Coordinates of C-alpha atoms (C1' of nucleotides) in Angstrom, one line a residue:
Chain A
X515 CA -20.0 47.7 -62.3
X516 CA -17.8 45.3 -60.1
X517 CA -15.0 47.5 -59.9
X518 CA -13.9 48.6 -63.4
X519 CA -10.1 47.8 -62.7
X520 CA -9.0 45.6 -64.9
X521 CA -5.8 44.1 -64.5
X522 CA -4.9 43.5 -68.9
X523 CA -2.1 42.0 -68.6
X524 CA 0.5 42.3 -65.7
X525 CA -0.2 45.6 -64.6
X526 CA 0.0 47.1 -61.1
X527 CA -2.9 45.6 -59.5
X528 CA -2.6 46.0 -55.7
X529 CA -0.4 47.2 -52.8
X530 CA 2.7 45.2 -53.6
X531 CA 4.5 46.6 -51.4
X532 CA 2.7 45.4 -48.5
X533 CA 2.2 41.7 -50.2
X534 CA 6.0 41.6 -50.6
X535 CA 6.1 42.7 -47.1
X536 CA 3.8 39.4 -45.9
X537 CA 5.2 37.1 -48.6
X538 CA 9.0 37.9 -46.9
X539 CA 7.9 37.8 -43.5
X540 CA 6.3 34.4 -44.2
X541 CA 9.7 33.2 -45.4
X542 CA 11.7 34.5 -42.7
X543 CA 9.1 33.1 -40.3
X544 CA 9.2 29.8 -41.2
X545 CA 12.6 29.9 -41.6
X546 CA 12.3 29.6 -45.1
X547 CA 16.1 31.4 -44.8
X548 CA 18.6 30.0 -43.6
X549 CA 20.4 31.8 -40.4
X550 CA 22.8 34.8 -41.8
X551 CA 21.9 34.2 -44.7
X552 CA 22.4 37.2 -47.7
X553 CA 19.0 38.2 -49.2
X554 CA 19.2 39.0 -52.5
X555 CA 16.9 41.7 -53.4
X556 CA 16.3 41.2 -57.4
X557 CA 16.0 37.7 -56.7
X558 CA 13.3 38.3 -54.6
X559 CA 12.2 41.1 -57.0
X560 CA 11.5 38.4 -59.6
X561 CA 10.2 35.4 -57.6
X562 CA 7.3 37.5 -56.5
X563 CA 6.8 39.7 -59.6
X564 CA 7.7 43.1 -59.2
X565 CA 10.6 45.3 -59.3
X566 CA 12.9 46.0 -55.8
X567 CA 11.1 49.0 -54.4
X568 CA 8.8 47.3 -53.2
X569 CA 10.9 44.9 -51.7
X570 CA 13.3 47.1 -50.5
X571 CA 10.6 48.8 -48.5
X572 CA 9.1 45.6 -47.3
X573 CA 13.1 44.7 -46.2
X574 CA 13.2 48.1 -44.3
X575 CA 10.4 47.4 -42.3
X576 CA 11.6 43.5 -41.4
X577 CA 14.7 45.2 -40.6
X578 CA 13.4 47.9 -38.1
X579 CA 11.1 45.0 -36.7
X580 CA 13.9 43.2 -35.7
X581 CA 13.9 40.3 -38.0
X582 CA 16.5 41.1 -40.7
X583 CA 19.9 42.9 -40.4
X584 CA 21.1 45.9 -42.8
X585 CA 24.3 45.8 -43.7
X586 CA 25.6 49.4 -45.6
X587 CA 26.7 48.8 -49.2
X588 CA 26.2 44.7 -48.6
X589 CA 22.5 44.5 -48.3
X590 CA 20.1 42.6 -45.7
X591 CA 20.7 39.2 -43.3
X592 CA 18.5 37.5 -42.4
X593 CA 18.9 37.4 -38.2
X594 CA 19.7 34.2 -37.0
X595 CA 17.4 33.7 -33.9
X596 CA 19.6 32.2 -31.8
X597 CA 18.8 30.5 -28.4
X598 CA 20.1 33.3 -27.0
X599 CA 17.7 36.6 -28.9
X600 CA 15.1 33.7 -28.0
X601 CA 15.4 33.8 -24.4
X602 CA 15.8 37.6 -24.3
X603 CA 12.2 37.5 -26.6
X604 CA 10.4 35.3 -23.9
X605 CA 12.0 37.0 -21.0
X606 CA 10.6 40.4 -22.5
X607 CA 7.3 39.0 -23.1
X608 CA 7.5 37.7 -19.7
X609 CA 8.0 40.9 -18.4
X610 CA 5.3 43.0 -20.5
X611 CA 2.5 40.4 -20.3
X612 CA 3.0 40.9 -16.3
X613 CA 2.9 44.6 -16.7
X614 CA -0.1 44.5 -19.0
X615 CA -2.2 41.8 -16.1
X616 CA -1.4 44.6 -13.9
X617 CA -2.9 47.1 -15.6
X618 CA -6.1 45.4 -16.0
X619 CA -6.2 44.5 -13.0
X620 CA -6.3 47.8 -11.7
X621 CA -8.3 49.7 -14.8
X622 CA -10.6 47.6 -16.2
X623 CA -14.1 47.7 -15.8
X624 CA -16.1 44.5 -14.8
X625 CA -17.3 44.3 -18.3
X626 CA -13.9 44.5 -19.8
X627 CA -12.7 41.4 -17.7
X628 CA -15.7 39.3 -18.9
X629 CA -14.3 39.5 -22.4
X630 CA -11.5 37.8 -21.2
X631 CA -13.9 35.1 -19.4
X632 CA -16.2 35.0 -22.1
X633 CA -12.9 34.7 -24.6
X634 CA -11.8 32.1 -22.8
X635 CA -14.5 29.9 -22.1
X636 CA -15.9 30.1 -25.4
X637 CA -12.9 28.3 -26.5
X638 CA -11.8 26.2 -24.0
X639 CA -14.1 23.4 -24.3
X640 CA -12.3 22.4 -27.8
X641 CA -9.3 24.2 -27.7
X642 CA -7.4 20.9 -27.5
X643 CA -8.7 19.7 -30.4
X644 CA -8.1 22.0 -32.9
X645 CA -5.2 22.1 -35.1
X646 CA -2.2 23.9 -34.5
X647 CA -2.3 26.7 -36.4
X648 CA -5.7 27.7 -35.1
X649 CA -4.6 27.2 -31.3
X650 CA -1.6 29.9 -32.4
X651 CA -3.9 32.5 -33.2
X652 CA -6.1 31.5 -30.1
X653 CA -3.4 31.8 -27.8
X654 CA -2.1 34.9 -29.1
X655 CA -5.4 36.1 -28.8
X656 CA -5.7 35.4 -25.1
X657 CA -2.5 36.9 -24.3
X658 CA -3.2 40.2 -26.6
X659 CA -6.9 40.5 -25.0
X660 CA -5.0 41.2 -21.8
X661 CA -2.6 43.9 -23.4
X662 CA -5.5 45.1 -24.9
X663 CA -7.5 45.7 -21.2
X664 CA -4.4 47.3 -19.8
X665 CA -5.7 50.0 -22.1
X666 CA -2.6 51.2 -23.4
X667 CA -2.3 50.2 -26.7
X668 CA 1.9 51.1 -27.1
X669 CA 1.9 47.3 -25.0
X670 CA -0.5 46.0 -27.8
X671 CA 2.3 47.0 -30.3
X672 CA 5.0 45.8 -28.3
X673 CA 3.5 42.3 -27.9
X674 CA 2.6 42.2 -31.6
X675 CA 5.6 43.0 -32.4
X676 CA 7.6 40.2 -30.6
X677 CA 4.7 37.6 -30.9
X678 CA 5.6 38.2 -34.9
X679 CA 9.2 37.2 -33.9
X680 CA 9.2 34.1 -31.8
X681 CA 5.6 32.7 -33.7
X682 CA 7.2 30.3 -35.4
X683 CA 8.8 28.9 -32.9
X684 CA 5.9 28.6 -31.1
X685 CA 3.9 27.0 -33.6
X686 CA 6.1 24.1 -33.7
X687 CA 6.2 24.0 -29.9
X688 CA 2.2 23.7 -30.0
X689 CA 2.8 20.7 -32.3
X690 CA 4.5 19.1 -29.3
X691 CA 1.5 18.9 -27.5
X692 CA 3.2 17.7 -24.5
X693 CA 2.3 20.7 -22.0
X694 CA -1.1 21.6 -23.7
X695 CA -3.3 20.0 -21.0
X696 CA -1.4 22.8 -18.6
X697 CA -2.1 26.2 -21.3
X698 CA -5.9 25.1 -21.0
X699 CA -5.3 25.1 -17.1
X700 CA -3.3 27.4 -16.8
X701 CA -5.1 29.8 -18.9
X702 CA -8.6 29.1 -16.8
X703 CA -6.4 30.2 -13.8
X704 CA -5.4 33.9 -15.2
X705 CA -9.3 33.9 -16.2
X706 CA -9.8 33.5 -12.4
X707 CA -7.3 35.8 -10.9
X708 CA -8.4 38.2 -13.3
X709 CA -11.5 38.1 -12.4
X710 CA -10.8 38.5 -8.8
X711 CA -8.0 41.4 -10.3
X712 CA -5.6 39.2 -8.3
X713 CA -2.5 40.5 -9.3
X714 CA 0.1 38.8 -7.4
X715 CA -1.6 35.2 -8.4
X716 CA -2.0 36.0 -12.3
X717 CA 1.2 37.5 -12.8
X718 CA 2.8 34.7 -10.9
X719 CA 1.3 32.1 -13.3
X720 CA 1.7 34.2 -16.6
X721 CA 5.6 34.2 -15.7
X722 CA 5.8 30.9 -14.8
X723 CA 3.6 30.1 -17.9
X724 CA 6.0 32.0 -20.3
X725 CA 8.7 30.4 -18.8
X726 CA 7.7 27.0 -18.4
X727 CA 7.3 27.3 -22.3
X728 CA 10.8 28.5 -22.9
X729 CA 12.7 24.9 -22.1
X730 CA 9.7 23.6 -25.1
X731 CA 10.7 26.4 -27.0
X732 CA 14.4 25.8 -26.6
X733 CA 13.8 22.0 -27.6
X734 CA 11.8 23.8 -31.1
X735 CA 14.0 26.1 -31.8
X736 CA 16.5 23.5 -31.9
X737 CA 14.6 20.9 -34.1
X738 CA 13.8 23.9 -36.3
X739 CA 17.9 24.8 -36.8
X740 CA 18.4 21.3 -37.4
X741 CA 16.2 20.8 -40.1
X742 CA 17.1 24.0 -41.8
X743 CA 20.7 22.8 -41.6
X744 CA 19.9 19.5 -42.9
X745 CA 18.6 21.0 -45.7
X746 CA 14.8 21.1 -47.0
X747 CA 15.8 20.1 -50.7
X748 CA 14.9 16.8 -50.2
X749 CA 11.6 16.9 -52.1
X750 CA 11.1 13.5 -51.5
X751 CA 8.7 13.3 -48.0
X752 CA 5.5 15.4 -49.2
X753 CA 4.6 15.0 -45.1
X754 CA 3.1 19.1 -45.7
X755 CA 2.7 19.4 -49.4
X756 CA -1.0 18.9 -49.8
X757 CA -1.6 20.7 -46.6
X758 CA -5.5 22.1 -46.6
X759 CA -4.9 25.4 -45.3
Chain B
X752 CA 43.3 57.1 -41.6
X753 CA 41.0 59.7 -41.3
X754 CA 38.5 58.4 -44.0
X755 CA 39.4 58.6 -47.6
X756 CA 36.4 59.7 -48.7
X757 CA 36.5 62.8 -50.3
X758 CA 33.5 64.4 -52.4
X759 CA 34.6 66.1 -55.2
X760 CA 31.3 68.1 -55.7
X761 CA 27.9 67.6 -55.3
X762 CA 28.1 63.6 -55.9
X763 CA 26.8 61.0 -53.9
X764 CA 29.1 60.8 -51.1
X765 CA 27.0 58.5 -48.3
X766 CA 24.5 56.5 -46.7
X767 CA 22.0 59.5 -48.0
X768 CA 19.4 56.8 -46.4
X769 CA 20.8 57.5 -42.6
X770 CA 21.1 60.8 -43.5
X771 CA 17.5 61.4 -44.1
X772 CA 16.5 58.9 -41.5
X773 CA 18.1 60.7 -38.7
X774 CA 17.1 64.7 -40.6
X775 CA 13.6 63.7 -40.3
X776 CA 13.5 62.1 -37.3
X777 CA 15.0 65.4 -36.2
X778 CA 12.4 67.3 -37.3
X779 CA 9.7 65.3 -35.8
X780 CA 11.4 64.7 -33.0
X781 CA 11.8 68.7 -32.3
X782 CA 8.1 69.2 -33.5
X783 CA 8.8 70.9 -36.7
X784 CA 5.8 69.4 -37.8
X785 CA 2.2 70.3 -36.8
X786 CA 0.0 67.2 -35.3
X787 CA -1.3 65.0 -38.0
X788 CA 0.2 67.2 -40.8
X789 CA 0.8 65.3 -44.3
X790 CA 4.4 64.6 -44.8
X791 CA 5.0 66.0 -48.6
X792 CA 7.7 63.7 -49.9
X793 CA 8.9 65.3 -52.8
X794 CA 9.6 68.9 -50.4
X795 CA 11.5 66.9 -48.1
X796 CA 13.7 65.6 -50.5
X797 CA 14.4 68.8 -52.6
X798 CA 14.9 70.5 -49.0
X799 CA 17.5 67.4 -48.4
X800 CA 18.9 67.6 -51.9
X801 CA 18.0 64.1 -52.6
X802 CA 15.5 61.6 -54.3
X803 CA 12.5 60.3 -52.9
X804 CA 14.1 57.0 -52.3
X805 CA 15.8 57.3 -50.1
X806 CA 13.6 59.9 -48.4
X807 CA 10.7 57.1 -48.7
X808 CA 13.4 54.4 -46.8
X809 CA 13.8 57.1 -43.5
X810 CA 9.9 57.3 -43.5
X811 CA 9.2 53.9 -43.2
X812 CA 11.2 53.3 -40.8
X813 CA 9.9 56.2 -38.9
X814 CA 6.3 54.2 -39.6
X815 CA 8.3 51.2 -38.2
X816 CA 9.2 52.8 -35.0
X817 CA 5.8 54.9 -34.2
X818 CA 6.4 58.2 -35.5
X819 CA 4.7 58.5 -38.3
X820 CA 1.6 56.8 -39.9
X821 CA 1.2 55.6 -43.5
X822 CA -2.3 55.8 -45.0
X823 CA -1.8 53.8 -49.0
X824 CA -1.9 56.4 -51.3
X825 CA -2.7 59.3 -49.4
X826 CA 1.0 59.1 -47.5
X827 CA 2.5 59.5 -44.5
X828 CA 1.4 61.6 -41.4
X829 CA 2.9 63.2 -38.5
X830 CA 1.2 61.1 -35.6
X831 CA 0.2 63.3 -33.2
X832 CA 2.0 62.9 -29.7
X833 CA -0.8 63.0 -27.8
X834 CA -1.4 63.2 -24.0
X835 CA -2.5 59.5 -23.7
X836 CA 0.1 58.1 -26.0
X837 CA 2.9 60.1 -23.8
X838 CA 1.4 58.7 -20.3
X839 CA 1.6 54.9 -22.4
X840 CA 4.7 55.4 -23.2
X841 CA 6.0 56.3 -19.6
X842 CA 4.2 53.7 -18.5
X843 CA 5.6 50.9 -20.8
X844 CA 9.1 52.5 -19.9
X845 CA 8.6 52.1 -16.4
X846 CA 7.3 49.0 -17.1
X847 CA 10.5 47.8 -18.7
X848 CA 13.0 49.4 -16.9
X849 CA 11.9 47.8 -13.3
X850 CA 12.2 44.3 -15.5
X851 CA 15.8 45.3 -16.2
X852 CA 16.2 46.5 -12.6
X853 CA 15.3 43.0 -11.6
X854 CA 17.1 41.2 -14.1
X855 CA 19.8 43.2 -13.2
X856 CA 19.8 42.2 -9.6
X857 CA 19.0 38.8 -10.3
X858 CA 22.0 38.6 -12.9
X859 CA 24.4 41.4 -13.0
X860 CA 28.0 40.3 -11.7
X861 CA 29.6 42.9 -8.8
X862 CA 32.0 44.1 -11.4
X863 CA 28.9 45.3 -13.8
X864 CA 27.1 46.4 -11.1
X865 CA 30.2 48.5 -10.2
X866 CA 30.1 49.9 -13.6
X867 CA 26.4 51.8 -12.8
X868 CA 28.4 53.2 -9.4
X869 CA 31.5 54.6 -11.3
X870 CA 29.3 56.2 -13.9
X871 CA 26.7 57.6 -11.8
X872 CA 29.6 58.8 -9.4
X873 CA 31.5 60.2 -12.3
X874 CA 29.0 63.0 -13.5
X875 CA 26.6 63.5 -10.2
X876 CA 28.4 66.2 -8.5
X877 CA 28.3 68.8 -11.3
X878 CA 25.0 67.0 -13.1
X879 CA 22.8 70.2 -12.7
X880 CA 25.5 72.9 -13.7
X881 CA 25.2 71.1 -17.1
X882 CA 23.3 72.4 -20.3
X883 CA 20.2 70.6 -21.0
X884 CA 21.6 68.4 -23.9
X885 CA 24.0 67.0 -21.9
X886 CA 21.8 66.6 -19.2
X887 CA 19.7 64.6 -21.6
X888 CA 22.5 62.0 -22.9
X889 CA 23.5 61.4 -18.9
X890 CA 20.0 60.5 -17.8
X891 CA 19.0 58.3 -20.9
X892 CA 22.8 56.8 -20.6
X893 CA 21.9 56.2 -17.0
X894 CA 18.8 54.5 -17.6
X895 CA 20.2 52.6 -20.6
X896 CA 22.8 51.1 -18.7
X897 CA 20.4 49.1 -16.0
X898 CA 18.7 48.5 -19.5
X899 CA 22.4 46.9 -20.4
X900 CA 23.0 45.5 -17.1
X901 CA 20.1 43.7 -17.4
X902 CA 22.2 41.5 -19.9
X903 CA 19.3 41.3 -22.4
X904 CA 20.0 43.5 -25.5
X905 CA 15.9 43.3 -26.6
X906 CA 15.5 45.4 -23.4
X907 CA 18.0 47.7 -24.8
X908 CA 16.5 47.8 -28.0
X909 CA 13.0 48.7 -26.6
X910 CA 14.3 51.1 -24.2
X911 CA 16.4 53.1 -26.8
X912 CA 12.9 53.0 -28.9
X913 CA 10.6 54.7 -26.3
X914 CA 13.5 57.2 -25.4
X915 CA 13.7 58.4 -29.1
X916 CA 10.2 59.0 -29.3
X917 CA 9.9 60.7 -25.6
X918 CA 12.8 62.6 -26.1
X919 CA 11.5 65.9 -27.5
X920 CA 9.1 66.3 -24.2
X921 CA 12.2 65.3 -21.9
X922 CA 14.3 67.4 -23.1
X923 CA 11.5 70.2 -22.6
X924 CA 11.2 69.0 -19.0
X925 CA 14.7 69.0 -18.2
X926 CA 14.9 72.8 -18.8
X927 CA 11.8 73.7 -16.6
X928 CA 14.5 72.3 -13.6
X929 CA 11.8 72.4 -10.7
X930 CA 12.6 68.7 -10.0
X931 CA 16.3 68.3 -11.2
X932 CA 16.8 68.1 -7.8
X933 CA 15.1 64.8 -6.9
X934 CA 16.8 63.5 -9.7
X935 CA 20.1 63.4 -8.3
X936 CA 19.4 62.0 -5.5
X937 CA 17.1 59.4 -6.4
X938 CA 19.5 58.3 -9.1
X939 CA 21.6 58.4 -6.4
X940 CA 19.3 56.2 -4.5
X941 CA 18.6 53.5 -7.6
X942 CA 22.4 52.6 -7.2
X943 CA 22.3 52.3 -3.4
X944 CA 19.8 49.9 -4.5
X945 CA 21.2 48.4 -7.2
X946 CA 24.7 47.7 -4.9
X947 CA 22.5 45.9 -2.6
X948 CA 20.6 43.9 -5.2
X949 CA 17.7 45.1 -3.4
X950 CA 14.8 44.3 -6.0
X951 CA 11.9 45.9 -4.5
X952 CA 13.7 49.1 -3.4
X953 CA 15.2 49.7 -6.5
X954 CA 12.0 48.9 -8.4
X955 CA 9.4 51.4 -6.2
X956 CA 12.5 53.8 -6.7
X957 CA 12.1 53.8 -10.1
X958 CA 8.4 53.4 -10.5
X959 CA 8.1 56.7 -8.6
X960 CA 11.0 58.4 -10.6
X961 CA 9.5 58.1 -13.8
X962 CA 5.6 58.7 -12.9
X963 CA 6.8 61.8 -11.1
X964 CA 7.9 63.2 -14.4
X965 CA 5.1 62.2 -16.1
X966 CA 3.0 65.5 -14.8
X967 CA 6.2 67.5 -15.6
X968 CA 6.7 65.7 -18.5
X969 CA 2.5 66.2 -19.7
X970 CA 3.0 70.4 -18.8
X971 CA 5.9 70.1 -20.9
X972 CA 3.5 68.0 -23.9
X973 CA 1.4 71.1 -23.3
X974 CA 3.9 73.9 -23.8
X975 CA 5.1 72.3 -27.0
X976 CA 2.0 71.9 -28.7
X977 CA 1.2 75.5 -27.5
X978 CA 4.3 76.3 -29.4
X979 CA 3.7 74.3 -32.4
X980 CA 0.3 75.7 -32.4
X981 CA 1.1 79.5 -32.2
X982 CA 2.9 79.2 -35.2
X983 CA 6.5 79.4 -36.0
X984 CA 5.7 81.1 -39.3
X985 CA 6.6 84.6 -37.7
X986 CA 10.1 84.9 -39.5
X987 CA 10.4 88.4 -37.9
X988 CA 11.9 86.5 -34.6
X989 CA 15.6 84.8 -35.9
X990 CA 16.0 83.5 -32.3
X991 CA 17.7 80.4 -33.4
X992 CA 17.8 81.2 -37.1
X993 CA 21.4 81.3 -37.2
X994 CA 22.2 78.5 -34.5
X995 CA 25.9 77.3 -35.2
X996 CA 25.0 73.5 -34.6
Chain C
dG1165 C1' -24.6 82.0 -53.2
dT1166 C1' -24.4 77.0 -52.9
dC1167 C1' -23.6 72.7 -54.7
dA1168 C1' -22.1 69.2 -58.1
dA1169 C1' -19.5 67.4 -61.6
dG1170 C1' -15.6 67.3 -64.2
dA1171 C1' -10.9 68.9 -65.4
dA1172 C1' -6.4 70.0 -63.9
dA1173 C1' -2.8 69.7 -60.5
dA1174 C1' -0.4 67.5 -57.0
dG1175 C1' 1.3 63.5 -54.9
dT1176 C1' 2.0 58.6 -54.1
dG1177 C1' 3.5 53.8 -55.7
dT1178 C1' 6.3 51.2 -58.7
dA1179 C1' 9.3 50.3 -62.4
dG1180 C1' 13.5 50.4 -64.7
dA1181 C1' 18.2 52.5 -65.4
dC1182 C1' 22.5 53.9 -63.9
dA1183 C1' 26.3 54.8 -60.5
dA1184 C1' 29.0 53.1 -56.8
dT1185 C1' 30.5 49.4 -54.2
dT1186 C1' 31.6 44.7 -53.1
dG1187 C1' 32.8 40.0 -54.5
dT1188 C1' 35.1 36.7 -57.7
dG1189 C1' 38.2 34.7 -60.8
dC1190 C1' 42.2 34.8 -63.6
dA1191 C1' 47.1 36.0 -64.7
dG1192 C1' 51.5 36.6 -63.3
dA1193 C1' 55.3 37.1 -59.7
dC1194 C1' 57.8 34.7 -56.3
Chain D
dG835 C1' 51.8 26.0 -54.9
dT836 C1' 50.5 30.4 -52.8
dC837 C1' 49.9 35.1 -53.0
dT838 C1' 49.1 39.8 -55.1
dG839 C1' 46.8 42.8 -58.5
dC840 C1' 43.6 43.7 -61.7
dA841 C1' 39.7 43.2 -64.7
dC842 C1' 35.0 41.7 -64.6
dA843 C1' 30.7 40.2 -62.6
dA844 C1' 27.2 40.6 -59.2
dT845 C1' 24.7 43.5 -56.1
dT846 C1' 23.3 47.5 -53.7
dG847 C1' 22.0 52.6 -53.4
dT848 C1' 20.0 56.3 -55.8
dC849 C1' 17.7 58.7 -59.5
dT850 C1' 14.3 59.6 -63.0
dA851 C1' 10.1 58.5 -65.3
dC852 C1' 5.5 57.3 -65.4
dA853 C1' 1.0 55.1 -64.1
dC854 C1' -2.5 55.6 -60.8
dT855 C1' -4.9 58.0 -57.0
dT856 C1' -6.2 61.8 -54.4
dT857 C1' -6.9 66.6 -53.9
dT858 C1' -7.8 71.1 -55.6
dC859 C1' -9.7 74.2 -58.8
dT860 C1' -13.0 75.6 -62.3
dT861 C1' -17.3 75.8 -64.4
dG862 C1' -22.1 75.7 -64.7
dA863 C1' -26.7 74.4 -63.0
dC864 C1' -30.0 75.6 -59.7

DNA sequence: GTCAAGAAAAGTGTAGACAATTGTGCAGAC
DNA sequence: GTCTGCACAATTGTCTACACTTTTCTTGAC
């Protein structure tokens, strides 16, 4: 009795709509796509095995999130993040994550802020040695913890929502580790003013934090055009192929 | 050049997508629905005179953009404007439209700037001898154009979001006038601001502004749901059964 | 009368087919 | 050689059908 659905042959198994929703995303993400690019929906349909409803829904929702581009009778684009969109993303961010410090600072219970300090310092310690993808989702997590102690969660979804937009961008910025030894720092300092609910000094260091990471962001952004330009078919360098995880 | 697209009878004539994207959002937007209600697919798109399809496109968009929840197989559900979520979402609006004050300030050439003066000066004087409706379109227009000013279009985007989903409760508060008043003449006061690229002023300007409709704006939450709540089922009333447009 | 279990009904999720539109290539005029 | 039409191919938008899930209704035990 470990779940009697069997899956004979290639029958409907799961939510694909939701899966064809992740498996896109992924694509555009990594930038799998290449700017302005046409997406063609049955050949999508057929590379992840099942018919274009699902993937039509899965393009709808990329589309209202921002990250694709409808197109009436001519289908979906992918949305070219430019330096531009980029700038406006961080700026935005910029602008929320302030709003959000503020809130805490002035809502949140005592408790509530020592989830931020206990967040923080039970990762600090190592949090330069870990490998980039898991310093992502850490850093991500710092910032959202913040949203989240604001206690209004529409500025939870916002930040979601455009941490899903520039994350790839940022990953490849943490793989330039050249400001990392300032996050740590800088992150042990919004611990601080947070705890003092100093909001002048932590939303002074979050912006400057954001922004100090846009002229890193602007330098991946542009390696990240270049290679897709330069064209990945080169299967040749295996540098990722036998990645772990 | 007036469209050659004629519709010989009941055949597929557009976007039927949009269509039931923008009928639906209607609906919810005007509280047809009841709180948390299950959204019946297949009555929505016989009372639409079409498919599901595209019916199922419009609603997960709405899903996209907060309206509406989706729970897998069980559907999608009218979310519940609640008290808290409106307060969050004045809050992120204010939130994001002092950023686009600022930016705005910081950015905005004399020219643009002038642009927020002739508008504002072109429909103040007979702003509160106006219907409602109209009333509605001049404030958010207002708004949106600091928003535009700002000269980042994510801000826009965001902006135009919240306003969809507030809109119903504004547009309830706009009639209960008690406060038009102020209105005018703080708008008027943003763009003394705004001429003077004086950040802080316009800022606390608009802060106030928008909190100070958020108790008119939560007694007007409380009158709809009364509404939705007392039932509309009472066909006897045809107060706006026969409303032209 | 209440509750439980099972059957029937209703509704969602996905597939596949067709209609309408857009894009492409070929033939002929100039 | 280039351009204009026109047929044909590719692709999107929508519809219908059907499998699976959830909900409602019915029936019978207690």
């Amino acid at each position: 009795m470990h779940k009697p659905k069997r899956t004979p042959k290639g029958r409907r198994s799961a939510d694909s709509g939701e899966r064809a929703y992740k498996a896109i995303r992924k694509q555009l993400v990594e930038f799998k796509l290449k700017p302005d690019q046409r997406i063609n929906e049955m050949a999508l349909a057929k590379s992840l095995g099942v018919s274009r409803t699902p993937i039509r829904e899965a393009l709808n929702r990329l589309a209202s999130e921002g990250f694709i581009a409808l197109t009436p009778n001519r289908g979906f684009f992918f949305k070219a993040l430019d330096i531009d969109a980029l700038l406006d993303l961080y700026e935005l961010r910029a602008m929320i994550e302030c709003g959000a410090f503020t809130l805490m600072c002035e809502r949140a219970s005592d408790a509530e802020r020592d989830r931020l300090k206990d967040f923080w310092d039970g990762v600090k310690a190592d949090y330069r040695e870990r490998d980039p993808d898991d310093i992502l989702v850490l850093d991500e997590g710092f910032h959202l913890l913040i949203a989240e102690l604001s206690g209004n969660p529409e500025i939870v979804n916002q930040l979601k929502a455009i941490n899903a937009r520039i994350r790839f961008i940022r990953r490849i910025q943490i793989q330039h580790v050249s400001h990392d030894f300032d996050m740590v720092n800088t992150h042990s300092q919004i611990v601080d003013a947070a705890m003092k609910r100093d909001v002048a000094a932590g939303t002074a260091l979050l912006k400057s934090h954001i922004e100090m990471t846009v002229s890193g962001a602007q330098r991946a952004l542009k390696d990240a055009l270049l290679n897709v330009y330069m064209e990945k078919s080169d299967s040749s360098s295996g540098r990722r192929a036998s990645r772990p995880r």
